[in-house]
CSV table of C-alpha atoms (C1' of nucleotides) in Angstrom, one decimal:
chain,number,residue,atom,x,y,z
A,15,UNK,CA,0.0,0.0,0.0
A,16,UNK,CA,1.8,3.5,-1.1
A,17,UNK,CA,0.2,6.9,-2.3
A,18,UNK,CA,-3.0,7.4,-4.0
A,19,UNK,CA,-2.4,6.0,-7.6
A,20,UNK,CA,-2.5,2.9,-6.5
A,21,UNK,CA,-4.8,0.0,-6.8
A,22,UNK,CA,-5.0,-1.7,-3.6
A,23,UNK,CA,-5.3,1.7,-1.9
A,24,UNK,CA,-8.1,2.6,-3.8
A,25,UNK,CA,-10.0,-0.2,-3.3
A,26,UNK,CA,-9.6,-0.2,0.1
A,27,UNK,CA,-10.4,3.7,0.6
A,28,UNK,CA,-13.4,2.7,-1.8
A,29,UNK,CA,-14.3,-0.3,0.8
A,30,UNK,CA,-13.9,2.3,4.3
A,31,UNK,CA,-16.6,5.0,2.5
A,32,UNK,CA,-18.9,2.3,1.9
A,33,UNK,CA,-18.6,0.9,5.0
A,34,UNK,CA,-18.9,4.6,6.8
A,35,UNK,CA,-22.0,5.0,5.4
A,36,UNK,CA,-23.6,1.8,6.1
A,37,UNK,CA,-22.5,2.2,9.5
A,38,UNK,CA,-24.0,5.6,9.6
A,39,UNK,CA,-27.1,4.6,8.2
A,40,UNK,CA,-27.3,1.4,10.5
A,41,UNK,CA,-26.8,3.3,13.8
A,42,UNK,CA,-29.6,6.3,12.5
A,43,UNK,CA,-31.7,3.6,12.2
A,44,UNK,CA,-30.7,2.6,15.8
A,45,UNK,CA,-29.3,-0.7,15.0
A,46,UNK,CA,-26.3,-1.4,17.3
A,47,UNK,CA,-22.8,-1.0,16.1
A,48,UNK,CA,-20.9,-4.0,14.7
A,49,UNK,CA,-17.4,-4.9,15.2
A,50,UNK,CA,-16.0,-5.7,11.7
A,51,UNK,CA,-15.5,-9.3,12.7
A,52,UNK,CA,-19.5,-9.4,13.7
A,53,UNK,CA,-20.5,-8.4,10.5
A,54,UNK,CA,-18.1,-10.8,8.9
A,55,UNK,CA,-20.1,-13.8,10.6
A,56,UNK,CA,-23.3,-11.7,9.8
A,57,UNK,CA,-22.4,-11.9,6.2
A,58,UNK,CA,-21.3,-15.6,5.9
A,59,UNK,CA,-24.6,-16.5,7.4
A,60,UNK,CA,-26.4,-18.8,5.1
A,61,UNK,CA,-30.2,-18.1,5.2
A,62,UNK,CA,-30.6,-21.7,6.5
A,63,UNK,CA,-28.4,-21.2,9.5
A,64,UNK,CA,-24.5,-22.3,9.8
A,65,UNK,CA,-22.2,-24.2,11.6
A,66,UNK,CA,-19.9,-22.2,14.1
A,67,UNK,CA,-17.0,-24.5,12.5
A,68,UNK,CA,-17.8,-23.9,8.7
A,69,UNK,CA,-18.3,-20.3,9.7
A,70,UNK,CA,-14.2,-20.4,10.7
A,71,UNK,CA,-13.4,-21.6,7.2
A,72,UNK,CA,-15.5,-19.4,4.9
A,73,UNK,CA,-14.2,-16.0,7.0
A,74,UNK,CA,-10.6,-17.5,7.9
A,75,UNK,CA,-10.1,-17.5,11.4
A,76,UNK,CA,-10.3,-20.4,14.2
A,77,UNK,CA,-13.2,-22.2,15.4
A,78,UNK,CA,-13.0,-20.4,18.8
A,79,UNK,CA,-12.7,-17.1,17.8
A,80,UNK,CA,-16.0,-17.6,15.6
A,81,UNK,CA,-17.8,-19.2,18.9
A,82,UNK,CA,-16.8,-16.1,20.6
A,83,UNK,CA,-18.4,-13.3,18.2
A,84,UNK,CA,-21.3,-15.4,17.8
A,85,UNK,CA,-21.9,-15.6,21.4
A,86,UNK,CA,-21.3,-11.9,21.1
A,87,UNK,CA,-23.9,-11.9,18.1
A,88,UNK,CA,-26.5,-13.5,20.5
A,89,UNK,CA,-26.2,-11.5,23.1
A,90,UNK,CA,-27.4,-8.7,20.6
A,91,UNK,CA,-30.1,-11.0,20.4
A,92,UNK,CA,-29.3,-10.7,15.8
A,93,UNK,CA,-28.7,-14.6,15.8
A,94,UNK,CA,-29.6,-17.8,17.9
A,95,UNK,CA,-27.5,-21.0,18.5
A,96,UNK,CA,-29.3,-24.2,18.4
A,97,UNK,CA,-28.3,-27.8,18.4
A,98,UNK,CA,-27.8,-29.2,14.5
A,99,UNK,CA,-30.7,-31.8,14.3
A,100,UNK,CA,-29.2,-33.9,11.5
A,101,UNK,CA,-26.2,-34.3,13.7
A,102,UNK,CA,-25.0,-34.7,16.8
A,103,UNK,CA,-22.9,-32.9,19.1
A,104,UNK,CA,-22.7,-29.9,16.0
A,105,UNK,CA,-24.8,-26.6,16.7
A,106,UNK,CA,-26.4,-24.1,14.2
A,107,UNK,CA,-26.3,-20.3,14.0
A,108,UNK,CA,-29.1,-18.7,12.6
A,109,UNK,CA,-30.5,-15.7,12.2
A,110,UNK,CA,-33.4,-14.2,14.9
A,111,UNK,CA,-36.4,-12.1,13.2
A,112,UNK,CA,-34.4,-9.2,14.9
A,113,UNK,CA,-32.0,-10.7,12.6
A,114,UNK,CA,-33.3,-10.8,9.9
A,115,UNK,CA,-34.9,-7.7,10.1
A,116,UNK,CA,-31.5,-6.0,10.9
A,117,UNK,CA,-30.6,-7.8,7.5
A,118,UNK,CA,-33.1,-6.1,5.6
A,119,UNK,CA,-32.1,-2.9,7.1
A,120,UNK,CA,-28.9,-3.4,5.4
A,121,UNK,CA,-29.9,-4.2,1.8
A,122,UNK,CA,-32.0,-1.1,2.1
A,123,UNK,CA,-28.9,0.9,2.9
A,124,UNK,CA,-27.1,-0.7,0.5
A,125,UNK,CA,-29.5,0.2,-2.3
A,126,UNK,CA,-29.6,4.1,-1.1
A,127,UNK,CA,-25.7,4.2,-0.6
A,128,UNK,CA,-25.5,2.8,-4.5
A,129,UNK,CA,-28.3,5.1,-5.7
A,130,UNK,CA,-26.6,8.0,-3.9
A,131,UNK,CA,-23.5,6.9,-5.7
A,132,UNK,CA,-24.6,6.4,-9.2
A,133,UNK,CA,-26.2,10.4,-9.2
A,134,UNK,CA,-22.9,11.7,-7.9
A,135,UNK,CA,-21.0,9.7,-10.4
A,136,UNK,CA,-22.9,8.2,-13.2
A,137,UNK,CA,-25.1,5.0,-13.0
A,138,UNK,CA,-23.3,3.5,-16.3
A,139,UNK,CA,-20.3,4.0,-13.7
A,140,UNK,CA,-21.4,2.1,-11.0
A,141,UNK,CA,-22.7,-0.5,-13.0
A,142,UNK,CA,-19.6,-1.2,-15.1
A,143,UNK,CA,-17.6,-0.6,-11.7
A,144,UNK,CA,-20.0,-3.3,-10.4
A,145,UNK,CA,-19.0,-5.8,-13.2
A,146,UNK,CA,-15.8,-5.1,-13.2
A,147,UNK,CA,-15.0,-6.3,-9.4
A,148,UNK,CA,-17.4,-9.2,-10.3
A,149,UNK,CA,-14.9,-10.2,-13.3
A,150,UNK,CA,-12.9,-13.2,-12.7
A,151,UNK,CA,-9.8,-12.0,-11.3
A,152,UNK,CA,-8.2,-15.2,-10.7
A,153,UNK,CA,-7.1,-17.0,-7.7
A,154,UNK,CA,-6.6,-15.3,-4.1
A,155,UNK,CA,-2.9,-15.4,-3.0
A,156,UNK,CA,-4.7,-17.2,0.4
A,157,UNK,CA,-2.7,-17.5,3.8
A,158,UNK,CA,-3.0,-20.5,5.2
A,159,UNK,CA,-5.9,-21.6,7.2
A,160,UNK,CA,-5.2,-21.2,11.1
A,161,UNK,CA,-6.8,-24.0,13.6
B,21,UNK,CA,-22.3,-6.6,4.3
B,22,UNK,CA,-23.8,-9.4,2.7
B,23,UNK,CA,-24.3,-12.0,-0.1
B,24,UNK,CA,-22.7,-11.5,-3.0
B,25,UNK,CA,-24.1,-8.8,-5.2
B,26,UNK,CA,-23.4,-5.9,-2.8
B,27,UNK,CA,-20.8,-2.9,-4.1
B,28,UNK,CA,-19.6,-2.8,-0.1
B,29,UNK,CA,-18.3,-6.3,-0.2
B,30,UNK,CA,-17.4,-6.5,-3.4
B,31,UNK,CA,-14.8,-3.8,-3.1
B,32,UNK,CA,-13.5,-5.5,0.2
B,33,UNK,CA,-12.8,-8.5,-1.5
B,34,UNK,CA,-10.8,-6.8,-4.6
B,35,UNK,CA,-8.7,-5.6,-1.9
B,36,UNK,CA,-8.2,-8.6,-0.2
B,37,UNK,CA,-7.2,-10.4,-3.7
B,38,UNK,CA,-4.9,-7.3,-4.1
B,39,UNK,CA,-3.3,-7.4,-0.5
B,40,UNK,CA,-2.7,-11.1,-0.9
B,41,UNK,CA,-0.8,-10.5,-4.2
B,42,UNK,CA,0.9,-7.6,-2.4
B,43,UNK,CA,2.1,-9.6,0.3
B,44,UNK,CA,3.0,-12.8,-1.3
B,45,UNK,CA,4.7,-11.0,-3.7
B,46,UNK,CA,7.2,-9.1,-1.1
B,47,UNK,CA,7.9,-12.1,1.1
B,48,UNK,CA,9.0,-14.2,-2.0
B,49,UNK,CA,11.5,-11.6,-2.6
B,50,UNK,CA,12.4,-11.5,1.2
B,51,UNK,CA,11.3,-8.9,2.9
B,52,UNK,CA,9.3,-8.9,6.1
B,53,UNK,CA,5.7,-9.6,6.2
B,54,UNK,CA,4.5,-6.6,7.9
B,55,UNK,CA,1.0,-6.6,9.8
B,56,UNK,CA,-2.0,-3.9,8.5
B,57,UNK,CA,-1.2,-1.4,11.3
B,58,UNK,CA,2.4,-1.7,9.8
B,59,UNK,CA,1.8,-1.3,6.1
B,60,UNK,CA,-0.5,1.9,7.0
B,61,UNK,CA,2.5,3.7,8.9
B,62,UNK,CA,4.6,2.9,5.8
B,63,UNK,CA,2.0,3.9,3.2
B,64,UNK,CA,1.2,7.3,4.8
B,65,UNK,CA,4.6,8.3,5.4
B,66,UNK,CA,6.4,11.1,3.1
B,67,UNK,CA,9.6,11.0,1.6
B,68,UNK,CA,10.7,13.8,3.7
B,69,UNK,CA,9.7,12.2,6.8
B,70,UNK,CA,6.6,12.6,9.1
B,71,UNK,CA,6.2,13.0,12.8
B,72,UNK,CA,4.3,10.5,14.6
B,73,UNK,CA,1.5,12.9,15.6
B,74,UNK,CA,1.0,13.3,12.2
B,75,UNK,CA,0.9,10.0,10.9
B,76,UNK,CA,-1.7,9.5,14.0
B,77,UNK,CA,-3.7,12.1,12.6
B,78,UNK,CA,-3.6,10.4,8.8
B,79,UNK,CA,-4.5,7.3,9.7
B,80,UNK,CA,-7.1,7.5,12.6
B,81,UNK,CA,-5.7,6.3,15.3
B,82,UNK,CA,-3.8,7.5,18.4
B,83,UNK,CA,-0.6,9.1,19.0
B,84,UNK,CA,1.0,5.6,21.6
B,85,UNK,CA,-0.3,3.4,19.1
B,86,UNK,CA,1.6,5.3,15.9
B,87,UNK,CA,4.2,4.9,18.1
B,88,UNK,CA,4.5,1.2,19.3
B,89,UNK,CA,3.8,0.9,15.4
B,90,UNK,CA,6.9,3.2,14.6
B,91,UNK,CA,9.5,1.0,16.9
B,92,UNK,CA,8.1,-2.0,15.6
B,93,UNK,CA,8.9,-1.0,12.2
B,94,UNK,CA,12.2,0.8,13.4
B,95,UNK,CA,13.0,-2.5,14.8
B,96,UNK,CA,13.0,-4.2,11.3
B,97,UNK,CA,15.2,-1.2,10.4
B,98,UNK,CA,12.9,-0.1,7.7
B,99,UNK,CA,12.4,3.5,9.5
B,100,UNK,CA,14.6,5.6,11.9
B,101,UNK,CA,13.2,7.8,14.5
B,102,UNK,CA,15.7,11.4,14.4
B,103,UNK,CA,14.9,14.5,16.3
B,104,UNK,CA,13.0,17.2,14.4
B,105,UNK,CA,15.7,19.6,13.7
B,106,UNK,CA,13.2,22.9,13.1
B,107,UNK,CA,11.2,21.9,16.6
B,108,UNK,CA,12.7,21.0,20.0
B,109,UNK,CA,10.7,18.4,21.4
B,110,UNK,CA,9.0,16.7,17.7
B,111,UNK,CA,10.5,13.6,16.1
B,112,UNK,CA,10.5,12.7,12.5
B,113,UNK,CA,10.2,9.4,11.2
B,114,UNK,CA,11.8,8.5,8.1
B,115,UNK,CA,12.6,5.6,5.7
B,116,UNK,CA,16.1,4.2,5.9
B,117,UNK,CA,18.0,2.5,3.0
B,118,UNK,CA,16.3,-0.5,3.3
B,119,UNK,CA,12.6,1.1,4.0
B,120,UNK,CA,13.6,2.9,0.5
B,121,UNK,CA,14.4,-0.2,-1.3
B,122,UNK,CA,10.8,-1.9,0.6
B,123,UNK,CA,9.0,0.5,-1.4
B,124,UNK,CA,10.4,0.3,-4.7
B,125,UNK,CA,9.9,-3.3,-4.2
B,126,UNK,CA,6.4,-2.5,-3.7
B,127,UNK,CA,6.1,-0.1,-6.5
B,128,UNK,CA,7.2,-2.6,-8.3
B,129,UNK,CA,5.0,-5.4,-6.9
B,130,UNK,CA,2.1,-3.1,-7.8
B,131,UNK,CA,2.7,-2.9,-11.6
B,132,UNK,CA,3.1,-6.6,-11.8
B,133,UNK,CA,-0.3,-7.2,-10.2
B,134,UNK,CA,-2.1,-4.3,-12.2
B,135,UNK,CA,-0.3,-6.1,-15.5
B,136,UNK,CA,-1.6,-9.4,-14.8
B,137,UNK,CA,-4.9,-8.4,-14.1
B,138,UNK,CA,-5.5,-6.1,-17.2
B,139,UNK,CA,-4.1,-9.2,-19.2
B,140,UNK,CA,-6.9,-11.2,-17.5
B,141,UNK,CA,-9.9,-8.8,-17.5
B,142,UNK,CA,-8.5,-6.3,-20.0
B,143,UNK,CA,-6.8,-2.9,-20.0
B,144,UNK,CA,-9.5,-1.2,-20.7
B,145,UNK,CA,-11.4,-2.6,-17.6
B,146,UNK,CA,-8.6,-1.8,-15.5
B,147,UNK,CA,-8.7,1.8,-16.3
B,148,UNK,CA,-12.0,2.0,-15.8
B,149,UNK,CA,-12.0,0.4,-12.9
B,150,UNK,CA,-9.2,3.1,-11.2
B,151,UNK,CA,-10.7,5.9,-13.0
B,152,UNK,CA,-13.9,5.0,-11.3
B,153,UNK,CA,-12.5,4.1,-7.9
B,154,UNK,CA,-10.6,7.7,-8.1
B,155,UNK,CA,-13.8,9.7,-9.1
B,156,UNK,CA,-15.3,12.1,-6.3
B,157,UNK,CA,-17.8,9.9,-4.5
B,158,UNK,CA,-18.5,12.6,-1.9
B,159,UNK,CA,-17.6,12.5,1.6
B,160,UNK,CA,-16.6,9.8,4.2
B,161,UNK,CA,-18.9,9.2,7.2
B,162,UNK,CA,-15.9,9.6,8.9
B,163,UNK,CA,-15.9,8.3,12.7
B,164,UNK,CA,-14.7,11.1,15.3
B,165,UNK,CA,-10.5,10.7,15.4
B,166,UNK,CA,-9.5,9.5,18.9
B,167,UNK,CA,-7.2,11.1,21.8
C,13,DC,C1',-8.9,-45.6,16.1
C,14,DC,C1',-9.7,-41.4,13.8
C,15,DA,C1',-11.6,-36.9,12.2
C,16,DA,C1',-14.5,-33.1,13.2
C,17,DT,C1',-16.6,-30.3,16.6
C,18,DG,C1',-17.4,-27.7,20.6
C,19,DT,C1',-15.3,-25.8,24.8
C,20,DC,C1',-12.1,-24.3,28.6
C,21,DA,C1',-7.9,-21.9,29.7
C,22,DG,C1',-4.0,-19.0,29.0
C,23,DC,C1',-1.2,-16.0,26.0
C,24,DA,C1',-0.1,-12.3,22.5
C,25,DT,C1',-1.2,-8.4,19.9
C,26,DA,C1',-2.7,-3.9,19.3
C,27,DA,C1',-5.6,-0.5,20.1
C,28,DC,C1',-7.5,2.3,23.9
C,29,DT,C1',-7.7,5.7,28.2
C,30,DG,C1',-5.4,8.3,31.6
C,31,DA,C1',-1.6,10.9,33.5
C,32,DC,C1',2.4,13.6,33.1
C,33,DA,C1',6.7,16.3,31.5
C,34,DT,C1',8.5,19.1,28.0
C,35,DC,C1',8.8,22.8,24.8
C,36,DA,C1',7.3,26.6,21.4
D,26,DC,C1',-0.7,29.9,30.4
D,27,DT,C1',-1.9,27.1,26.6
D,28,DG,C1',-1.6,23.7,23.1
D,29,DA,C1',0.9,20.1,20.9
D,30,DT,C1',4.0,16.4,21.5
D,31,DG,C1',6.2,12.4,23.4
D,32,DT,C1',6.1,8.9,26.9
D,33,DC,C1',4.9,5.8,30.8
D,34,DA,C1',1.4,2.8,32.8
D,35,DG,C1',-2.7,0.2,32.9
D,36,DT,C1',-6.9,-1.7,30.5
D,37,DT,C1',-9.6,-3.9,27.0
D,38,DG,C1',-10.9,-6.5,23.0
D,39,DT,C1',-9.9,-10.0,19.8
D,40,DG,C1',-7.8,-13.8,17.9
D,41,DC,C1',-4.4,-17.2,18.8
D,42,DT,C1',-2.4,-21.8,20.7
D,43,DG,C1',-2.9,-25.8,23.5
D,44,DA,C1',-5.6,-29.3,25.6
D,45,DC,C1',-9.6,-32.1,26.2
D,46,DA,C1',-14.3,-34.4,25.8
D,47,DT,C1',-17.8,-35.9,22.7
D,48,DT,C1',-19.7,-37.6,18.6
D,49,DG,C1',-20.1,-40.2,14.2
DNA sequence: CCAATGTCAGCATAACTGACATCA
DNA sequence: CTGATGTCAGTTGTGCTGACATTG
C-alpha cells in the first residue's frame, strides 16, 4: 500500500466509504454498532443457519474465535445458536427475526448508498464498476488456514 | 455486508485479492511480512519524513499506538526515528536504505499485479476500474478521530 | 482408532484511556 | 498559560495456541 495512484489503496479507501455510510445509516436507524469481525459472521450466514466451524473456514479464522463473536452476536439477540438436528454434538447459528430484520435494514442501505452513488458519479459507472469487481480476477494469494 | 451482489463487499474482496498479491509477492522476494497497522504507517509516510502525531492524525488512530507501530517497524530497520531539527521536542520518522528499497519493491509489486490483471480482465477494464475508484464519491462518514 | 466439533484456559497483539513532563 | 507532543502505565478487546471431551 503507497500513495494514492495505486490500486490496492483505492480499493480499500473505496471499501472504508462504503462501510462509513452503512455504519451511519445502520446506527440512524438505531441498529447497534458491529465490530467488523461481527458483521463478517453476519455476512457468511447462510439463510438456513450455519455451523460455528464452517463459519471459521468461509471467514478465515479459528473455530474459537467464531464461537466467541457469535456468542457476542447472540447477546445482541441478531442470531440464535441451536443444536444441529441432523447431527449430533454440531450446533447451528441462525438468524433471529431481529436478525433478519437488521438484514433487511442493510440491503435497504445498501440500495440508497448505490443510488446515492450512481447520481454523484454516473449509474453507467457504478454498473460497469460493479462488473468489473465481479470479473474473474483469478485466484486469491490465500494464507493458510489457522486451527 | 452481505451475499454476493453488494458494491460494499465486493470492493473488500478486490482488496483482499490485491493485499494477498501484495504480500505474497514481497515475502517471496524476502522482505518482512509486515501486519495492517504496519503497512498503514509505511504507506502514509512522506519522503521527507513525518512525525508521529502526524501520521496519527492520517491514519485515525492515536498518538501511543503510531508509536508502538513506529519502533516496531524501526525495529525491522525499515524507518529511523531522528529529532526534528526545526522543533525542540517533535521527532520525525523516516525511511532508511532498506525502507527505501521496501518501497520500490512495492512499487514494483504493484505494476506486476495491475499487468496481470489487465491481461486477464483487460486494460481497458482496469482503467475504468481506477478511474472510477478515483472519481469524487462525496464525503466519508468519517468516525470522530480518537485522543 | 480417527476426524470433526465444541469448549475451557491461557497468551499475545494492538488498540485504547489516563496521566504527566516538555517545549514553542 | 496554553496547546501540541512524546512517553509511561494500565486496561480492554480479539484472535491465537494448547488441551480435552464428545460424537459419528
Amino acid at each position: 500500500m503507497n500513495k494514492g495512484e495505486n490500486l490496492g489503496r483505492l480499493l480499500l479507501e473505496r471499501f472504508r466509504w462504503f462501510d462509513g455510510r452503512l455504519r451511519a445509516s445502520l446506527t440512524a436507524a438505531g441498529w447497534p454498532e458491529l465490530t467488523y469481525s461481527q458483521s463478517l459472521v453476519f455476512a457468511y450466514l447462510d439463510s438456513e443457519g450455519t455451523r460455528p466451524s464452517e463459519l471459521a473456514r468461509r471467514i478465515g479464522v479459528t473455530r474459537q474465535a467464531v464461537h466467541q463473536t457469535v456468542a457476542d452476536l447472540e447477546a445482541l439477540g441478531l442470531v440464535r445458536v441451536e443444536p444441529d438436528p441432523s447431527h449430533g454434538r454440531a450446533k447451528i447459528v441462525a438468524l433471529t427475526d431481529a436478525g433478519r430484520d437488521n438484514v433487511r435494514a442493510a440491503l435497504g442501505a445498501f440500495a440508497k448508498i448505490e443510488a446515492d452513488l450512481a447520481r454523484r458519479i454516473g449509474s453507467e459507472e457504478v454498473a460497469s464498476l460493479r462488473s468489473t469487481l465481479e470479473a474473474d480476477w483469478g485466484p486469491v494469494e490465500a494464507s493458510p488456514p489457522p486451527d
